[in-house]
Tab-separated table of C-alpha atoms in Angstrom:
chain	number	residue	atom	x	y	z
A	1	VAL	CA	109.442	153.923	55.211
A	2	SER	CA	111.710	154.125	58.257
A	3	GLY	CA	110.584	150.658	59.254
A	4	ALA	CA	111.392	149.249	55.802
A	5	ASN	CA	114.844	150.836	55.882
A	6	ASP	CA	115.445	149.346	59.318
A	7	TYR	CA	114.367	145.959	58.122
A	8	PHE	CA	116.437	145.777	54.963
A	9	ALA	CA	119.460	146.915	56.981
A	10	ILE	CA	119.002	143.849	59.195
A	11	PHE	CA	118.562	141.122	56.563
A	12	THR	CA	119.903	140.291	53.133
A	13	LEU	CA	118.182	137.529	51.160
A	14	LYS	CA	121.027	135.129	51.996
A	15	SER	CA	121.013	135.863	55.722
A	16	TRP	CA	117.215	135.691	55.742
A	17	ILE	CA	117.177	132.209	54.193
A	18	LEU	CA	120.174	130.747	56.037
A	19	GLY	CA	119.421	132.517	59.293
A	20	TRP	CA	115.829	133.409	60.002
A	21	PHE	CA	114.057	130.981	57.669
A	22	LEU	CA	116.193	128.007	58.700
A	23	ARG	CA	115.388	128.804	62.310
A	24	ILE	CA	111.653	128.983	61.603
A	25	ILE	CA	111.614	125.681	59.737
A	26	SER	CA	113.606	124.074	62.566
A	27	GLN	CA	111.339	125.549	65.230
A	28	VAL	CA	108.170	124.187	63.660
A	29	THR	CA	109.900	120.849	62.952
A	30	PHE	CA	111.088	120.642	66.576
A	31	PHE	CA	107.504	120.703	67.848
A	32	ALA	CA	105.994	118.671	65.013
A	33	LEU	CA	108.486	115.906	65.806
A	34	ILE	CA	106.899	115.576	69.260
A	35	GLY	CA	103.898	114.181	67.405
A	36	THR	CA	106.218	111.617	65.819
A	37	LEU	CA	107.530	110.746	69.295
A	38	LEU	CA	103.926	110.310	70.476
A	39	GLN	CA	103.196	108.252	67.339
A	40	SER	CA	100.112	110.329	66.670
A	41	ASP	CA	99.269	111.944	63.338
A	42	GLU	CA	96.601	114.047	65.044
A	43	GLN	CA	99.126	115.431	67.541
A	44	THR	CA	101.673	116.045	64.796
A	45	LYS	CA	99.077	118.076	62.911
A	46	PHE	CA	98.135	119.961	66.090
A	47	PHE	CA	101.748	120.874	66.925
A	48	LEU	CA	102.601	121.762	63.353
A	49	ILE	CA	99.679	124.151	62.840
A	50	GLY	CA	100.022	125.646	66.328
A	51	ASN	CA	103.731	126.298	66.110
A	52	ALA	CA	103.678	127.536	62.513
A	53	VAL	CA	101.014	130.100	63.419
A	54	MET	CA	102.947	130.901	66.596
A	55	VAL	CA	105.766	132.149	64.346
A	56	ALA	CA	103.502	135.037	63.296
A	57	GLY	CA	102.899	135.877	66.952
A	58	MET	CA	106.568	135.475	67.814
A	59	GLY	CA	107.746	137.800	65.050
A	60	ALA	CA	105.172	140.369	66.033
A	61	THR	CA	106.524	140.218	69.581
A	62	PHE	CA	110.083	140.652	68.295
A	63	ALA	CA	108.889	143.963	66.877
A	64	MET	CA	109.034	145.255	70.461
A	65	ASN	CA	112.790	145.414	69.983
A	66	MET	CA	112.351	147.918	67.150
A	67	THR	CA	110.392	150.369	69.255
A	68	THR	CA	112.690	150.381	72.241
A	69	ALA	CA	115.699	150.572	69.910
A	70	GLU	CA	114.586	154.156	69.294
A	71	ARG	CA	115.914	155.012	72.728
A	72	GLY	CA	119.123	153.143	72.243
A	73	ASN	CA	119.737	154.918	68.942
A	74	GLY	CA	119.278	158.301	70.587
A	75	THR	CA	116.502	159.270	68.156
A	76	LEU	CA	113.743	159.402	70.747
A	77	SER	CA	114.252	163.090	71.477
A	78	LEU	CA	113.847	163.923	67.765
A	79	LEU	CA	110.746	161.807	67.587
A	80	LEU	CA	109.218	163.505	70.629
A	81	ALA	CA	109.936	166.916	69.112
A	82	SER	CA	108.308	166.025	65.791
A	83	PRO	CA	104.601	166.740	65.137
A	84	SER	CA	103.853	163.018	64.441
A	85	ARG	CA	102.266	160.892	67.152
A	86	PRO	CA	105.070	158.740	68.627
A	87	VAL	CA	102.865	155.654	68.802
A	88	VAL	CA	102.250	155.814	65.035
A	89	VAL	CA	105.966	155.996	64.272
A	90	PHE	CA	106.718	153.279	66.801
A	91	ALA	CA	104.044	151.035	65.316
A	92	SER	CA	105.322	151.573	61.786
A	93	ARG	CA	108.904	150.668	62.664
A	94	GLY	CA	107.939	147.151	63.594
A	95	ILE	CA	105.235	146.503	61.038
A	96	TYR	CA	107.736	144.986	58.581
A	97	VAL	CA	108.920	142.543	61.198
A	98	MET	CA	105.317	141.487	61.679
A	99	ALA	CA	104.727	141.169	57.926
A	100	ASP	CA	107.826	139.005	57.598
A	101	ALA	CA	106.714	136.869	60.528
A	102	VAL	CA	103.306	136.258	58.945
A	103	PHE	CA	104.966	135.352	55.649
A	104	SER	CA	107.394	133.007	57.451
A	105	ALA	CA	104.562	131.391	59.398
A	106	LEU	CA	102.690	130.648	56.181
A	107	LEU	CA	105.820	129.310	54.493
A	108	GLY	CA	106.502	127.091	57.502
A	109	LEU	CA	102.946	125.793	57.488
A	110	PHE	CA	102.695	125.119	53.766
A	111	ILE	CA	106.202	123.681	53.333
A	112	LEU	CA	106.281	121.484	56.426
A	113	GLY	CA	102.586	120.551	56.357
A	114	PRO	CA	102.872	118.209	53.356
A	115	ALA	CA	106.251	116.935	54.649
A	116	PHE	CA	104.489	115.721	57.810
A	117	GLY	CA	101.505	114.336	55.863
A	118	LEU	CA	99.132	117.220	56.560
A	119	HIS	CA	96.333	117.673	54.039
A	120	PHE	CA	95.066	121.177	53.276
A	121	PRO	CA	91.497	121.207	51.931
A	122	MET	CA	91.115	123.665	49.067
A	123	PRO	CA	89.877	126.278	48.451
A	124	ARG	CA	88.936	126.930	52.082
A	125	THR	CA	92.607	126.759	53.176
A	126	ILE	CA	93.146	130.098	51.413
A	127	LEU	CA	91.376	131.604	54.433
A	128	VAL	CA	94.401	130.630	56.516
A	129	VAL	CA	96.329	133.506	54.915
A	130	PRO	CA	94.155	136.400	56.178
A	131	LEU	CA	93.628	134.618	59.496
A	132	THR	CA	97.391	134.317	60.051
A	133	LEU	CA	97.672	138.002	59.211
A	134	LEU	CA	95.019	138.683	61.839
A	135	VAL	CA	96.974	136.663	64.407
A	136	GLY	CA	100.142	138.612	63.563
A	137	PHE	CA	98.293	141.913	63.813
A	138	SER	CA	96.738	140.950	67.120
A	139	ALA	CA	100.092	139.940	68.606
A	140	TYR	CA	101.571	143.132	67.224
A	141	CYS	CA	98.975	145.281	69.028
A	142	PHE	CA	99.776	143.398	72.235
A	143	SER	CA	103.497	143.874	71.711
A	144	THR	CA	103.087	147.606	71.010
A	145	PHE	CA	101.246	147.913	74.321
A	146	LEU	CA	104.081	146.087	76.101
A	147	ALA	CA	106.636	148.267	74.301
A	148	GLY	CA	104.972	151.300	75.924
A	149	VAL	CA	105.043	149.662	79.351
A	150	ILE	CA	108.765	148.934	79.163
A	151	LEU	CA	109.770	152.062	77.267
A	152	ARG	CA	111.398	153.520	80.363
A	153	ARG	CA	113.221	150.260	81.117
A	154	ARG	CA	114.984	149.585	77.856
A	155	GLU	CA	117.484	147.271	79.548
A	156	ILE	CA	114.784	144.658	80.150
A	157	THR	CA	113.455	144.599	76.587
A	158	GLY	CA	115.220	141.349	75.667
A	159	LEU	CA	113.987	139.695	78.822
A	160	VAL	CA	110.380	140.837	78.292
A	161	VAL	CA	110.381	139.841	74.610
A	162	ASN	CA	111.648	136.321	75.314
A	163	ALA	CA	109.475	135.792	78.378
A	164	THR	CA	106.420	137.007	76.433
A	165	ILE	CA	107.075	134.617	73.552
A	166	VAL	CA	107.349	131.483	75.707
A	167	THR	CA	104.385	132.593	77.808
A	168	LEU	CA	102.235	133.004	74.696
A	169	MET	CA	103.537	129.645	73.484
A	170	ALA	CA	102.383	128.070	76.751
A	171	LEU	CA	99.054	129.844	77.205
A	172	CYS	CA	97.591	130.311	73.723
A	173	GLY	CA	96.602	126.760	72.882
A	174	VAL	CA	99.646	126.314	70.673
A	175	ASN	CA	100.678	122.906	72.005
A	176	VAL	CA	97.628	121.746	73.958
A	177	PRO	CA	93.964	122.622	73.402
A	178	VAL	CA	92.706	125.591	75.405
A	179	SER	CA	90.165	123.274	77.044
A	180	PHE	CA	93.097	121.503	78.765
A	181	TYR	CA	93.770	124.577	80.935
A	182	PRO	CA	91.965	125.194	84.239
A	183	GLY	CA	88.908	127.464	83.756
A	184	TRP	CA	90.574	130.633	85.034
A	185	LEU	CA	93.587	130.108	82.796
A	186	GLU	CA	91.383	129.451	79.799
A	187	ALA	CA	89.664	132.804	80.440
A	188	ILE	CA	93.047	134.561	80.471
A	189	SER	CA	94.096	132.679	77.360
A	190	ARG	CA	91.009	133.929	75.503
A	191	CYS	CA	92.054	137.532	76.208
A	192	LEU	CA	95.535	137.012	74.771
A	193	PRO	CA	96.411	137.378	71.112
A	194	ILE	CA	96.854	134.189	69.000
A	195	THR	CA	94.455	131.906	70.966
A	196	ASN	CA	91.215	132.637	69.116
A	197	GLY	CA	92.820	133.188	65.721
A	198	LEU	CA	94.680	129.901	65.999
A	199	GLU	CA	91.402	128.123	66.765
A	200	ALA	CA	89.890	129.726	63.668
A	201	ILE	CA	92.806	128.439	61.561
A	202	ARG	CA	92.494	124.939	63.024
A	203	ALA	CA	88.746	125.083	62.290
A	204	VAL	CA	89.413	126.037	58.658
A	205	ILE	CA	91.808	123.124	58.135
A	206	ASP	CA	89.594	120.689	60.065
A	207	GLY	CA	86.598	121.580	57.866
A	208	ASP	CA	84.463	123.020	60.681
A	209	SER	CA	81.389	125.154	59.994
A	210	TRP	CA	81.746	128.723	58.785
A	211	SER	CA	79.936	130.012	61.861
A	212	THR	CA	82.554	128.419	64.133
A	213	ILE	CA	85.353	129.941	62.083
A	214	ALA	CA	83.661	133.359	62.095
A	215	ALA	CA	83.147	133.216	65.876
A	216	HIS	CA	86.833	132.470	66.536
A	217	ALA	CA	88.030	135.041	63.991
A	218	GLY	CA	85.664	137.663	65.426
A	219	ALA	CA	86.986	136.983	68.920
A	220	GLU	CA	90.577	137.407	67.696
A	221	LEU	CA	89.670	140.688	66.028
A	222	LEU	CA	88.043	141.926	69.229
A	223	VAL	CA	91.110	140.984	71.259
A	224	ALA	CA	93.363	142.746	68.720
A	225	LEU	CA	91.268	145.925	68.838
A	226	ALA	CA	91.213	145.862	72.630
A	227	TRP	CA	95.028	145.664	72.811
A	228	LEU	CA	95.353	148.337	70.123
A	229	THR	CA	93.051	150.667	72.042
A	230	LEU	CA	95.006	150.027	75.207
A	231	ALA	CA	98.280	150.693	73.380
A	232	LEU	CA	97.000	153.957	71.890
A	233	ALA	CA	95.576	155.068	75.218
A	234	THR	CA	98.648	154.333	77.304
A	235	PHE	CA	101.664	154.831	75.052
A	236	GLY	CA	101.664	158.631	75.323
A	237	ARG	CA	101.211	158.422	79.073
A	238	PHE	CA	104.177	156.130	79.509
A	239	LEU	CA	106.229	158.438	77.343
A	240	HIS	CA	105.195	161.611	79.166
A	241	ALA	CA	105.622	160.006	82.573
A	242	GLY	CA	109.181	159.255	81.537
A	243	GLN	CA	109.689	162.854	80.436
A	244	ARG	CA	108.332	164.155	83.732
A	245	ASP	CA	110.450	162.073	86.073
A	246	GLY	CA	113.560	162.075	83.870
A	247	THR	CA	113.723	158.309	83.495
A	248	LEU	CA	113.462	158.567	79.724
A	249	ASP	CA	117.139	158.808	78.954
A	250	TYR	CA	117.576	159.583	75.289
A	251	ALA	CA	120.577	157.444	74.595
A	252	SER	CA	122.506	154.724	76.309
B	1	VAL	CA	144.473	130.816	87.710
B	2	ARG	CA	144.216	134.453	88.832
B	3	ALA	CA	143.277	135.510	85.295
B	4	PHE	CA	140.697	132.734	85.181
B	5	LEU	CA	139.187	133.874	88.500
B	6	ALA	CA	139.237	137.497	87.374
B	7	GLY	CA	137.321	136.480	84.251
B	8	ALA	CA	134.831	134.565	86.388
B	9	SER	CA	134.378	137.522	88.713
B	10	ILE	CA	133.765	140.053	85.932
B	11	GLN	CA	131.301	137.695	84.268
B	12	LEU	CA	129.272	137.443	87.471
B	13	ARG	CA	129.147	141.228	87.615
B	14	PHE	CA	128.056	141.406	83.974
B	15	MET	CA	125.282	138.930	84.622
B	16	ARG	CA	124.032	140.946	87.570
B	17	ALA	CA	124.107	144.180	85.570
B	18	TYR	CA	122.422	142.990	82.356
B	19	PRO	CA	118.958	141.458	82.707
B	20	ASP	CA	119.332	139.833	79.263
B	21	ALA	CA	121.863	137.491	80.819
B	22	VAL	CA	119.176	135.818	82.907
B	23	ILE	CA	116.670	135.273	80.085
B	24	PRO	CA	117.113	131.466	80.093
B	25	PHE	CA	116.224	131.333	83.774
B	26	PHE	CA	112.829	132.809	82.885
B	27	THR	CA	112.283	130.743	79.768
B	28	ALA	CA	113.446	127.341	81.109
B	29	PRO	CA	110.529	127.015	83.588
B	30	MET	CA	108.082	128.048	80.852
B	31	PHE	CA	109.476	125.454	78.449
B	32	THR	CA	109.105	122.899	81.242
B	33	VAL	CA	105.451	123.881	81.564
B	34	ILE	CA	104.972	123.532	77.786
B	35	PHE	CA	106.618	120.104	77.521
B	36	MET	CA	104.998	118.773	80.698
B	37	MET	CA	101.578	119.916	79.458
B	38	ILE	CA	102.136	118.198	76.121
B	39	PHE	CA	103.030	114.845	77.682
B	40	LYS	CA	100.347	115.104	80.367
B	41	HIS	CA	97.700	115.892	77.757
B	42	ALA	CA	98.912	112.935	75.676
B	43	GLY	CA	98.760	110.680	78.760
B	44	ARG	CA	102.469	109.854	78.467
B	45	ALA	CA	103.843	110.102	82.009
B	46	ASP	CA	106.661	107.810	80.848
B	47	LEU	CA	108.109	110.749	78.882
B	48	THR	CA	108.523	113.002	81.938
B	49	ALA	CA	112.304	112.617	81.733
B	50	TYR	CA	112.213	114.062	78.231
B	51	ALA	CA	110.311	117.114	79.475
B	52	ALA	CA	112.725	117.544	82.379
B	53	ILE	CA	115.884	117.416	80.283
B	54	ALA	CA	115.049	119.523	77.235
B	55	PRO	CA	114.582	122.910	79.010
B	56	VAL	CA	117.986	122.490	80.662
B	57	PHE	CA	119.658	122.048	77.286
B	58	ILE	CA	117.736	125.035	75.924
B	59	ALA	CA	119.015	127.165	78.824
B	60	LEU	CA	122.611	125.925	78.546
B	61	TRP	CA	122.676	126.384	74.765
B	62	TRP	CA	121.209	129.882	75.073
B	63	LEU	CA	123.886	130.840	77.579
B	64	ALA	CA	126.593	129.425	75.305
B	65	LEU	CA	125.232	131.284	72.269
B	66	PHE	CA	124.409	134.657	73.730
B	67	ASN	CA	126.515	135.096	76.866
B	68	SER	CA	129.670	133.110	76.260
B	69	GLY	CA	129.509	133.418	72.478
B	70	TRP	CA	129.679	137.171	72.621
B	71	ALA	CA	132.419	137.399	75.284
B	72	ILE	CA	135.287	138.431	72.961
B	73	THR	CA	133.090	140.548	70.678
B	74	LEU	CA	131.825	142.523	73.668
B	75	GLU	CA	135.401	143.110	74.819
B	76	ARG	CA	136.045	144.584	71.360
B	77	TRP	CA	132.948	146.764	71.434
B	78	ASN	CA	133.704	147.966	74.961
B	79	GLY	CA	137.260	148.863	73.906
B	80	THR	CA	138.731	146.597	76.587
B	81	LEU	CA	140.210	143.983	74.241
B	82	GLU	CA	143.406	145.999	73.818
B	83	MET	CA	144.005	146.097	77.570
B	84	LEU	CA	143.256	142.412	77.918
B	85	VAL	CA	145.701	141.494	75.160
B	86	ALA	CA	148.391	143.827	76.523
B	87	ALA	CA	148.023	142.551	80.099
B	88	PRO	CA	150.592	140.034	81.360
B	89	SER	CA	147.811	137.603	82.289
B	90	SER	CA	146.675	134.993	79.804
B	91	PHE	CA	143.966	136.315	77.503
B	92	ALA	CA	142.643	132.789	76.959
B	93	ALA	CA	142.454	132.131	80.718
B	94	THR	CA	140.367	135.277	81.286
B	95	ILE	CA	137.940	134.400	78.507
B	96	LEU	CA	137.766	130.791	79.692
B	97	GLY	CA	136.990	132.055	83.207
B	98	ARG	CA	134.061	134.060	81.859
B	99	ILE	CA	132.726	131.199	79.771
B	100	THR	CA	133.111	128.573	82.493
B	101	THR	CA	131.245	130.795	84.963
B	102	THR	CA	128.345	131.269	82.577
B	103	THR	CA	128.168	127.559	81.850
B	104	MET	CA	128.280	126.617	85.534
B	105	ILE	CA	125.482	129.040	86.341
B	106	GLY	CA	123.397	127.224	83.742
B	107	VAL	CA	123.100	124.355	86.229
B	108	VAL	CA	120.501	126.481	88.034
B	109	SER	CA	118.112	125.584	85.224
B	110	PHE	CA	118.177	121.928	86.395
B	111	VAL	CA	116.805	123.025	89.748
B	112	GLU	CA	114.214	125.334	88.197
B	113	THR	CA	113.004	122.775	85.702
B	114	TRP	CA	112.612	120.017	88.232
B	115	LEU	CA	110.960	122.338	90.761
B	116	VAL	CA	108.363	123.333	88.165
B	117	ALA	CA	107.742	119.682	87.359
B	118	ARG	CA	107.246	118.975	91.081
B	119	LEU	CA	105.280	122.044	92.166
B	120	ILE	CA	103.002	122.551	89.157
B	121	PHE	CA	102.592	119.038	87.820
B	122	GLY	CA	103.321	117.015	90.960
B	123	THR	CA	105.897	114.993	89.045
B	124	THR	CA	109.109	113.860	90.673
B	125	VAL	CA	112.112	113.405	88.443
B	126	THR	CA	113.956	110.316	89.648
B	127	ILE	CA	117.628	109.873	88.913
B	128	HIS	CA	118.012	106.119	88.590
B	129	HIS	CA	121.748	106.196	87.915
B	130	PRO	CA	123.160	109.028	90.054
B	131	TRP	CA	126.859	108.518	89.294
B	132	ALA	CA	126.274	108.241	85.572
B	133	PHE	CA	124.064	111.325	85.820
B	134	VAL	CA	126.712	113.386	87.610
B	135	ALA	CA	129.401	112.253	85.171
B	136	THR	CA	127.197	113.145	82.196
B	137	VAL	CA	126.389	116.585	83.606
B	138	VAL	CA	130.058	117.345	84.287
B	139	VAL	CA	131.219	116.213	80.831
B	140	THR	CA	128.279	118.009	79.181
B	141	LEU	CA	129.144	121.267	80.941
B	142	ALA	CA	132.767	120.906	79.851
B	143	ALA	CA	131.696	120.219	76.255
B	144	MET	CA	129.309	123.185	76.383
B	145	ALA	CA	132.145	125.434	77.591
B	146	GLY	CA	134.414	124.070	74.830
B	147	THR	CA	131.756	124.782	72.209
B	148	ALA	CA	131.231	128.247	73.673
B	149	VAL	CA	134.959	128.985	73.296
B	150	ALA	CA	134.623	128.083	69.604
B	151	MET	CA	131.590	130.337	69.224
B	152	SER	CA	133.232	133.179	71.082
B	153	SER	CA	136.237	133.137	68.755
B	154	LEU	CA	134.381	132.426	65.529
B	155	PHE	CA	131.839	135.206	66.179
B	156	VAL	CA	134.702	137.708	65.990
B	157	LEU	CA	135.830	136.330	62.628
B	158	ALA	CA	132.360	135.821	61.123
B	159	ARG	CA	130.584	138.823	59.660
B	160	ASN	CA	127.153	137.319	60.153
B	161	ALA	CA	127.631	136.319	63.781
B	162	VAL	CA	124.499	138.165	64.938
B	163	THR	CA	122.345	136.350	62.419
B	164	PHE	CA	123.956	133.034	63.325
B	165	SER	CA	123.467	133.414	67.065
B	166	ASN	CA	119.858	134.499	66.590
B	167	SER	CA	119.180	131.508	64.368
B	168	ALA	CA	121.294	128.723	65.820
B	169	SER	CA	118.866	127.654	68.500
B	170	TYR	CA	116.183	125.369	67.062
B	171	PRO	CA	118.351	123.824	64.311
B	172	PHE	CA	120.634	122.509	67.070
B	173	TYR	CA	117.707	121.505	69.286
B	174	VAL	CA	116.470	119.312	66.441
B	175	LEU	CA	119.899	117.953	65.480
B	176	GLY	CA	120.833	117.483	69.136
B	177	GLY	CA	117.656	115.524	69.866
B	178	ILE	CA	117.215	117.439	73.104
B	179	LEU	CA	113.508	116.573	73.289
B	180	VAL	CA	112.805	114.110	70.518
B	181	PRO	CA	115.604	111.527	70.245
B	182	VAL	CA	117.692	111.478	67.092
B	183	SER	CA	116.226	108.046	66.307
B	184	ALA	CA	112.993	109.850	65.364
B	185	LEU	CA	114.778	111.925	62.731
B	186	PRO	CA	115.069	110.845	59.090
B	187	HIS	CA	118.020	108.497	58.430
B	188	TRP	CA	119.841	110.919	56.133
B	189	ILE	CA	120.233	113.542	58.850
B	190	ARG	CA	121.458	111.252	61.639
B	191	PRO	CA	125.159	111.389	60.666
B	192	VAL	CA	124.984	115.174	61.120
B	193	SER	CA	123.403	114.708	64.537
B	194	ALA	CA	126.200	112.351	65.495
B	195	ILE	CA	128.743	115.174	65.358
B	196	VAL	CA	126.607	117.455	67.543
B	197	PHE	CA	127.601	116.702	71.131
B	198	LEU	CA	124.111	117.616	72.355
B	199	SER	CA	122.736	114.440	70.798
B	200	TRP	CA	125.081	112.230	72.867
B	201	SER	CA	124.471	114.275	76.024
B	202	ALA	CA	120.691	114.332	75.725
B	203	ASP	CA	120.486	110.587	75.045
B	204	LEU	CA	122.757	109.755	77.950
B	205	LEU	CA	121.038	112.100	80.405
B	206	ARG	CA	117.651	110.624	79.521
B	207	ALA	CA	119.125	107.152	80.014
B	208	THR	CA	120.308	108.064	83.519
B	209	LEU	CA	116.724	108.985	84.449
B	210	ASN	CA	115.476	105.655	83.183
B	211	SER	CA	115.388	102.540	85.348
B	212	ALA	CA	116.919	100.413	82.567
B	213	PRO	CA	120.715	99.884	82.742
B	214	VAL	CA	122.869	102.493	81.003
B	215	HIS	CA	124.794	100.873	78.178
B	216	ASP	CA	128.215	101.960	76.878
B	217	LEU	CA	128.535	104.717	79.482
B	218	ALA	CA	132.287	105.207	79.034
B	219	PHE	CA	132.064	105.340	75.225
B	220	ARG	CA	129.181	107.809	75.272
B	221	LEU	CA	130.900	110.026	77.843
B	222	GLY	CA	134.029	109.827	75.706
B	223	MET	CA	132.118	110.985	72.619
B	224	ILE	CA	130.720	114.015	74.472
B	225	ALA	CA	134.204	114.867	75.742
B	226	LEU	CA	135.763	114.362	72.308
B	227	LEU	CA	133.245	116.582	70.503
B	228	GLY	CA	133.563	119.233	73.229
B	229	ALA	CA	137.348	119.071	72.921
B	230	CYS	CA	137.059	119.517	69.145
B	231	GLY	CA	134.995	122.664	69.770
B	232	PHE	CA	137.592	123.923	72.209
B	233	ALA	CA	140.441	123.206	69.742
B	234	VAL	CA	138.660	125.152	66.994
B	235	GLY	CA	138.061	127.985	69.447
B	236	ALA	CA	141.675	128.073	70.626
B	237	TRP	CA	142.915	128.101	67.013
B	238	ALA	CA	140.513	130.898	66.047
B	239	MET	CA	141.537	132.897	69.135
B	240	ARG	CA	145.184	132.661	68.075
B	241	VAL	CA	144.272	133.750	64.542
B	242	ILE	CA	142.348	136.730	65.896
B	243	LEU	CA	145.196	137.892	68.111
B	244	VAL	CA	147.833	137.491	65.384
B	245	ARG	CA	145.620	139.258	62.873
B	246	VAL	CA	144.718	142.265	65.005
B	247	ARG	CA	148.332	142.716	66.079
B	248	ASP	CA	149.646	142.356	62.517
B	249	THR	CA	147.162	144.683	60.892
B	250	GLY	CA	147.017	147.167	63.736
B	251	GLU	CA	143.246	146.770	63.953
B	252	LEU	CA	143.344	146.261	67.694
B	253	GLY	CA	142.925	149.915	68.564
B	254	THR	CA	140.286	150.657	65.970
B	255	THR	CA	137.857	147.795	66.429
């Protein structure tokens, strides 16, 4: 509930459409146009799908701002004193940002897809919806882990959020296939959120076999669970370490 | 001049103190990697100039939106606007000093971008028309500072400034043709692009990296300067409105 209140305090319908949504449509268009520059329908399709799905990952990463805002708002001390587990409250505060990002990603994909001549085979394309949700969830687990890491350094949140987004954009097969990377980088890419889920989504739209789709989706789920486990295991430690050494200032 | 230098000095201190101020210097190299990978994967080495220019514009625009754009608003939030307005020095000169400093620092992204292209992708960016290049960079920086003055003033007047600054990146990257030239956009949107100075700057900068002769250099430089000057004029007008309004209504001490 606190997350929903936060979220509706940030956006009205008008500011969402003219602000956030316009930005998302422009962002996906910006990359899809590279395909036009390259005069390649295949590339256009690749950039469009990759960057639309990336929106889900990007929004989930933005959620990091919501968790560290707890410190800035001076409510961290109350949260620490409450019987709830801080990581649960932190995770809930950003979940609406993630949900919005997934919704925006799907809107971007299904509005701009036809505009750029992309064909969505039905009914299998319906699978894109839960897969995009999986990508958003996976990126959200990763971002919650990072939120714990930087909890004691609130001043670098903006820097970490932005650097994380462009890094994921570069390393997760969003704009070039993962096979283009050197072997060691491909291995890292496979451990990051987005990569495997995006391949599953591409496989759905390309009409690949169900086993291929399941393998990619399974890998994304594994990655998401691994980051979630890491976040749950470390969040409390980061918090308590901050309490011990006094670096966890409660307001700024 | 002293007020201008004081503004420049305080801005440098702000940038050292707030890590958010250096975000574009982390993202510009990553955008270079992304664009270089795209063109390398597509086998289009001829588009290297495109990949080398776009991250610079992204960095400069980010600095204009988030650092310069928020200069006056931050003075209000910090409670220092009253002192600035009451001081005998020119308020506009101080703000201009801050904005110019931020814009000038954006030039670092040129170095970063081209170093990444060289060190990671082994690509050398060749400037085929050095004088035209320098002239374009100088006029572009001036236009960027002029636009930033407009943003800085308008953000105080606009209620949805936060939403605007968070959203005004990619729409302008598309309209400004910073990576994909405006000629690739649909016809109906090109007149809008024509009034965005980024579109003239990006086209001209790409042309200076191309071995073909640069056509209509003076006219194109003039258009960048004109659009930048329009931004500055809007900003100066809005700044006057703000000062008159806060003095008239007595809001200065309560904002």
